[in-house]
PDB file of C-alpha atoms in Angstrom:
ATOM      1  CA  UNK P  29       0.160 -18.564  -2.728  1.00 47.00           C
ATOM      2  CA  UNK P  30       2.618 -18.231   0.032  1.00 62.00           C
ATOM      3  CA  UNK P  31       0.837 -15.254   1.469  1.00 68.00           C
ATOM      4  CA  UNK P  32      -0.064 -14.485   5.031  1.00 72.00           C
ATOM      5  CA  UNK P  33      -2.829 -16.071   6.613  1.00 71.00           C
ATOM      6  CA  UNK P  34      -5.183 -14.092   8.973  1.00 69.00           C
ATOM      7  CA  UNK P  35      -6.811 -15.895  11.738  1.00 66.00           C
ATOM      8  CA  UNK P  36     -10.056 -13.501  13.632  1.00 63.00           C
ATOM      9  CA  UNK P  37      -9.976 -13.209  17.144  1.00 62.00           C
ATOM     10  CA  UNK P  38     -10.882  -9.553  17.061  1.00 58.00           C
ATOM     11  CA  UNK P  39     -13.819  -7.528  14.889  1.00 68.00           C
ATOM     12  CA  UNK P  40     -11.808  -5.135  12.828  1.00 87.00           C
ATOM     13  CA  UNK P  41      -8.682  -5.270  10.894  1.00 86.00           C
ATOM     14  CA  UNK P  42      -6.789  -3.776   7.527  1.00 89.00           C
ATOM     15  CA  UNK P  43      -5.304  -6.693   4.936  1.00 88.00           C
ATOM     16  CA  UNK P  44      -3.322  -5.242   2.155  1.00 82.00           C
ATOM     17  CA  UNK P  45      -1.185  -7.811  -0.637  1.00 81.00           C
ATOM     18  CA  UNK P  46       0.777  -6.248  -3.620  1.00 78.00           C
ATOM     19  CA  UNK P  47       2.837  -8.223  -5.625  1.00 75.00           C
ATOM     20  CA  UNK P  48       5.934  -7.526  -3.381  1.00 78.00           C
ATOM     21  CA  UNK P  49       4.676  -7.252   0.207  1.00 79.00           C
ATOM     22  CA  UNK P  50       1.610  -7.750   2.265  1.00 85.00           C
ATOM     23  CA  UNK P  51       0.850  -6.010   5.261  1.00 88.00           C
ATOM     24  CA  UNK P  52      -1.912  -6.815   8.417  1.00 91.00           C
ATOM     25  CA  UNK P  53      -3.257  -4.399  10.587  1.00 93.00           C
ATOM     26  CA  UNK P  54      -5.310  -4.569  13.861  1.00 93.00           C
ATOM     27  CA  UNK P  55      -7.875  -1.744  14.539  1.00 92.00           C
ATOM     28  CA  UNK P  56      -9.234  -3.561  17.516  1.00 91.00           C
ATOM     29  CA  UNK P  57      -9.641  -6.248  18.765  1.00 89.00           C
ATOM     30  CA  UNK P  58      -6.462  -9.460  18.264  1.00 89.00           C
ATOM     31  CA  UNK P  59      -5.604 -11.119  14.405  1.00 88.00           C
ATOM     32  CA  UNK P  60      -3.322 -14.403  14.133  1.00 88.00           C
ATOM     33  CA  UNK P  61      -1.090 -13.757  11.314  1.00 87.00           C
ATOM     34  CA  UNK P  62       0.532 -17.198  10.400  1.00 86.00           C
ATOM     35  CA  UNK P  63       2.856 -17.528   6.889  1.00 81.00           C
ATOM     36  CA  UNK P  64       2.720 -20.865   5.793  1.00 80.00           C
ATOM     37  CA  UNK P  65       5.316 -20.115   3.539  1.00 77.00           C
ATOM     38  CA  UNK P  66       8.172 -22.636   3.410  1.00 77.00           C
ATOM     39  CA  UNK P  67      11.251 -19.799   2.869  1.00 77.00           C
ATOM     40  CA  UNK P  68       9.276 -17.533   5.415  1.00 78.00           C
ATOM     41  CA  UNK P  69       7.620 -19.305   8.341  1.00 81.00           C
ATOM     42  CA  UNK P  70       5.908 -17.423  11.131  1.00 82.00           C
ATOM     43  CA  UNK P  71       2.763 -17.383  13.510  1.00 87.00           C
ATOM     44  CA  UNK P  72       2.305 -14.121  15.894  1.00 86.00           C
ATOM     45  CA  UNK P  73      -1.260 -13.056  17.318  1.00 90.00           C
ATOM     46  CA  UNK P  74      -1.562  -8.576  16.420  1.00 93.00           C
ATOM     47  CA  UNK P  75      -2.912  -6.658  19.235  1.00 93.00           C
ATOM     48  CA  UNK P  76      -4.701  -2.720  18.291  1.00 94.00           C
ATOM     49  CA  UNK P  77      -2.178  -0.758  16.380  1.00 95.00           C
ATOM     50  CA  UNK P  78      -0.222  -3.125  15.890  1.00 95.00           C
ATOM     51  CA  UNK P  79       0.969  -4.090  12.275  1.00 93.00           C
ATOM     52  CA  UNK P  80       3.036  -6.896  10.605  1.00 91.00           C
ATOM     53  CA  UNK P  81       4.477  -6.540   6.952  1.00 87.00           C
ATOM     54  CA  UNK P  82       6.092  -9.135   5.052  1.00 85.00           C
ATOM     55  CA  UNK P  83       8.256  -8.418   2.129  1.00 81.00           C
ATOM     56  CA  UNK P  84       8.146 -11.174  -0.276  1.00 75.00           C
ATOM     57  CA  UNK P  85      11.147 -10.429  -2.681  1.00 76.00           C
ATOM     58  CA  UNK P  86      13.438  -9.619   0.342  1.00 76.00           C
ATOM     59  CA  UNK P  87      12.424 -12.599   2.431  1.00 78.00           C
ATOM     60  CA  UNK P  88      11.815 -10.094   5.332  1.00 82.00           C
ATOM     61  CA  UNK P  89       9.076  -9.327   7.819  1.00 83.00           C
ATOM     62  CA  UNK P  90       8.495  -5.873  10.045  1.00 88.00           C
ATOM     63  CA  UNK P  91       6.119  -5.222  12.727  1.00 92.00           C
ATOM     64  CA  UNK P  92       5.206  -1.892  14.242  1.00 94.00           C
ATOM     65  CA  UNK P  93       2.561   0.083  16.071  1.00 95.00           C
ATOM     66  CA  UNK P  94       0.859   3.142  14.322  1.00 91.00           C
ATOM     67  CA  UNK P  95      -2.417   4.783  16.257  1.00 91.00           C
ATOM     68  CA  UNK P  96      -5.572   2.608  15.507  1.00 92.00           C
ATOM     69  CA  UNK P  97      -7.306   5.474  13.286  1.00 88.00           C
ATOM     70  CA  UNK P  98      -4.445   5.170  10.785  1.00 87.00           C
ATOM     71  CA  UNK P  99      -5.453   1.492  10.316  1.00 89.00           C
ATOM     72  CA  UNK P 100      -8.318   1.141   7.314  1.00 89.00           C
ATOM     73  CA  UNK P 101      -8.113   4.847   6.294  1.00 90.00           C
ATOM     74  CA  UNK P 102      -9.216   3.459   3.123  1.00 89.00           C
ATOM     75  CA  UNK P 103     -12.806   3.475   4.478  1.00 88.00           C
ATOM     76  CA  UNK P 104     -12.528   7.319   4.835  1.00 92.00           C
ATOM     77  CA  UNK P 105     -11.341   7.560   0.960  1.00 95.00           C
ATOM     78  CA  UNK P 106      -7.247   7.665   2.365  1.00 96.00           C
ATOM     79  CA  UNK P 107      -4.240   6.326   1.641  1.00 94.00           C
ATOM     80  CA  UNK P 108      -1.949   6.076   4.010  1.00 90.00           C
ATOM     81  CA  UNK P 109       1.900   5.162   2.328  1.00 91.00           C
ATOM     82  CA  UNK P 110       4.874   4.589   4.732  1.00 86.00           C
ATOM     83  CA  UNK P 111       8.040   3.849   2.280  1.00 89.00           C
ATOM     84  CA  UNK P 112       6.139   2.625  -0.735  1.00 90.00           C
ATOM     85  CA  UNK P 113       7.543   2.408  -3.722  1.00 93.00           C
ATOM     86  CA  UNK P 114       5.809   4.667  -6.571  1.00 97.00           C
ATOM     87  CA  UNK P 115       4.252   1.807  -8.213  1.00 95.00           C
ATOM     88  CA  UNK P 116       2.877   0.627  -4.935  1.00 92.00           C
ATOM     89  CA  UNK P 117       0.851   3.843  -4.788  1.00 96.00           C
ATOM     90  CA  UNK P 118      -0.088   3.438  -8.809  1.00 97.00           C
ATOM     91  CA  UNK P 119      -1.419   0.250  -7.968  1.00 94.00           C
ATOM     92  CA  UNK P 120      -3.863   1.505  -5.272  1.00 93.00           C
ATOM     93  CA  UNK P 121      -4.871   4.669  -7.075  1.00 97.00           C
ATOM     94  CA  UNK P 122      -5.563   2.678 -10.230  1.00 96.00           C
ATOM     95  CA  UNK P 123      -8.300   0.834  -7.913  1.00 93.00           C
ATOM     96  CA  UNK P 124      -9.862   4.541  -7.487  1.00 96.00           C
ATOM     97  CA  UNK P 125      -9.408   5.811 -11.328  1.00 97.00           C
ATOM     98  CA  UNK P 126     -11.958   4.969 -13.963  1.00 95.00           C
ATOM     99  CA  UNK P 127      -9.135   4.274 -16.393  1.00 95.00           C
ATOM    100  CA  UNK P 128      -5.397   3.769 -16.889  1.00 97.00           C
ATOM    101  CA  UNK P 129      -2.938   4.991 -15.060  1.00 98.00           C
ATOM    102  CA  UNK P 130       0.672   4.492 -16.798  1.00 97.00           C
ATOM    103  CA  UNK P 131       4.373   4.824 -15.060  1.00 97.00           C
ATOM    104  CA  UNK P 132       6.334   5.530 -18.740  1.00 96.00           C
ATOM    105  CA  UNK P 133       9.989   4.409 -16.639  1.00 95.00           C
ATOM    106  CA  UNK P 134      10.077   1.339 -14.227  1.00 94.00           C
ATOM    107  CA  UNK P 135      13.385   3.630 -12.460  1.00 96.00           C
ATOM    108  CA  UNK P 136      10.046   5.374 -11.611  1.00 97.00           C
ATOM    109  CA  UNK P 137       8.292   3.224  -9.669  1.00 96.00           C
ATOM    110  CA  UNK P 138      11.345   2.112  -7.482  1.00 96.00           C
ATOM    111  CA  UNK P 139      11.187   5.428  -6.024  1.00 97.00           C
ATOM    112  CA  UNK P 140       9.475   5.803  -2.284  1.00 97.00           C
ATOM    113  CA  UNK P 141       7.089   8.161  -1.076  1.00 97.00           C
ATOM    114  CA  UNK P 142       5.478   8.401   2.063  1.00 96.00           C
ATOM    115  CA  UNK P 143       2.518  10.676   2.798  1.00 96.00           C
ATOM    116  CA  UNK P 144      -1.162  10.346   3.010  1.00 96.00           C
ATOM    117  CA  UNK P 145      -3.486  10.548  -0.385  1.00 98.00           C
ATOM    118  CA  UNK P 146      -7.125  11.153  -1.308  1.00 98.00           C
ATOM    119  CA  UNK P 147      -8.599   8.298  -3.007  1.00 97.00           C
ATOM    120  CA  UNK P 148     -11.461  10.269  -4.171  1.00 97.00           C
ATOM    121  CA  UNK P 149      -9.353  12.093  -6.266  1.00 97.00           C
ATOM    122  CA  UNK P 150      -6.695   9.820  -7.425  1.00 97.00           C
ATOM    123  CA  UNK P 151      -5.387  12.190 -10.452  1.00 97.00           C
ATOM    124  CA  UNK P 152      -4.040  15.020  -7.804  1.00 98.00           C
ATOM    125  CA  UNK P 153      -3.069  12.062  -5.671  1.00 98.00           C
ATOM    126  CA  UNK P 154      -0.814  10.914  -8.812  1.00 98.00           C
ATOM    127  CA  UNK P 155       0.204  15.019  -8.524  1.00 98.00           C
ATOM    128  CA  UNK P 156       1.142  14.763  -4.823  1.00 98.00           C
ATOM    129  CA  UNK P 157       3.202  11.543  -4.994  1.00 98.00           C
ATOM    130  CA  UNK P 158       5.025  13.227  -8.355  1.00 98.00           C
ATOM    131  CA  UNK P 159       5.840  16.466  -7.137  1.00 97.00           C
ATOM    132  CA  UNK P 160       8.971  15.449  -4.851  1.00 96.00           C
ATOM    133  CA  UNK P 161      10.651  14.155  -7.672  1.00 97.00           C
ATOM    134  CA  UNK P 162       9.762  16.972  -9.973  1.00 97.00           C
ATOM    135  CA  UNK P 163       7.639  13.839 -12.221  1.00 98.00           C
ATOM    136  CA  UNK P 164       5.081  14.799 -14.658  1.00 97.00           C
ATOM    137  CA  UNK P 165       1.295  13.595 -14.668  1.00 98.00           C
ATOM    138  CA  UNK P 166      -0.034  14.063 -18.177  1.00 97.00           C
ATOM    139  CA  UNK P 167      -3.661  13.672 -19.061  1.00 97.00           C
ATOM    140  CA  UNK P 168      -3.661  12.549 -22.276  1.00 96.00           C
ATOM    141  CA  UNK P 169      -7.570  11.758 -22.034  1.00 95.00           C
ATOM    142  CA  UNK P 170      -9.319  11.480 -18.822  1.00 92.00           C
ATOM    143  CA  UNK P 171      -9.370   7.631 -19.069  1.00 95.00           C
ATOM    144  CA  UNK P 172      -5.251   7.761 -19.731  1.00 97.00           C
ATOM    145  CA  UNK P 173      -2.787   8.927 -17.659  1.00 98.00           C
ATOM    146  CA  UNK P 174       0.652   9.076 -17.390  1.00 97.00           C
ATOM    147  CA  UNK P 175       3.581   9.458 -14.987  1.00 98.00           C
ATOM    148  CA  UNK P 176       6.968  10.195 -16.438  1.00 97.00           C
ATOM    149  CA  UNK P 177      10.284  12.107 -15.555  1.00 94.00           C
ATOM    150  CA  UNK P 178       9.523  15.302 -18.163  1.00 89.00           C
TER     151      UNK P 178
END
């Protein structure tokens, strides 16, 4: 699949793939992150904090070093978005919501956010990434949701 491959030399780390980037994370301990992809080769070993994200479509990779409680905030019912893209966030909330969650203009969901959002309430969530842009989140039923510009 040309993603990332994650080799264990530690107990406790964050994996995250969307269709346009994947992204490692050490809590603790030390990950081998190795790409086996032939247009983006790589092999580094992650030490605590440390991160690696690989951007597919831009044939790119980052690292970087966030505090170690940031890493797997999922497990506390977080997200934690640095420069997603709106859809990136949709994506992850839809995990959370017991329905559908629809972005009416793809213009939309090329628009970043960064912040930090409940998962346990991924409908204010939706709220928080929209207000920024002055977006709309319309409850048409509780199972159906959408985000548009009015």
């Amino acid at each position: 699949s040309g993603q990332p491959e994650a080799t264990v030399v530690g107990p406790a780390f964050n994996v995250h793939f969307s269709p346009t980037r994947s992204s490692i994370a050490v809590r603790e301990g030390t990950v081998k992150v190795t790409s086996h992809n032939v247009s983006l080769p790589f092999e580094d070993y992650l030490q605590r904090g440390e991160w690696i994200q690989v951007a597919w479509n831009e044939k790119t990779f980052q690292r970087g070093v966030v505090p170690p409680e940031q890493i797997g905030t999922w497990l506390q019912g977080r997200l934690v978005a640095k420069d997603w893209t709106i859809s990136e966030v949709v994506a992850e909330l839809r995990r959370y919501h017991h329905g559908l969650i629809v972005v009416t203009d793809d213009k939309i969901g090329q628009m970043k956010v960064t912040g930090v959002y409940d998962l346990r309430n991924p409908i204010e969530s939706l709220r928080a990434v929209a207000q920024p842009y002055d977006l709309v989140v319309r409850e048409a039923t509780p199972y159906f949701v959408f985000l548009s510009p009015f």
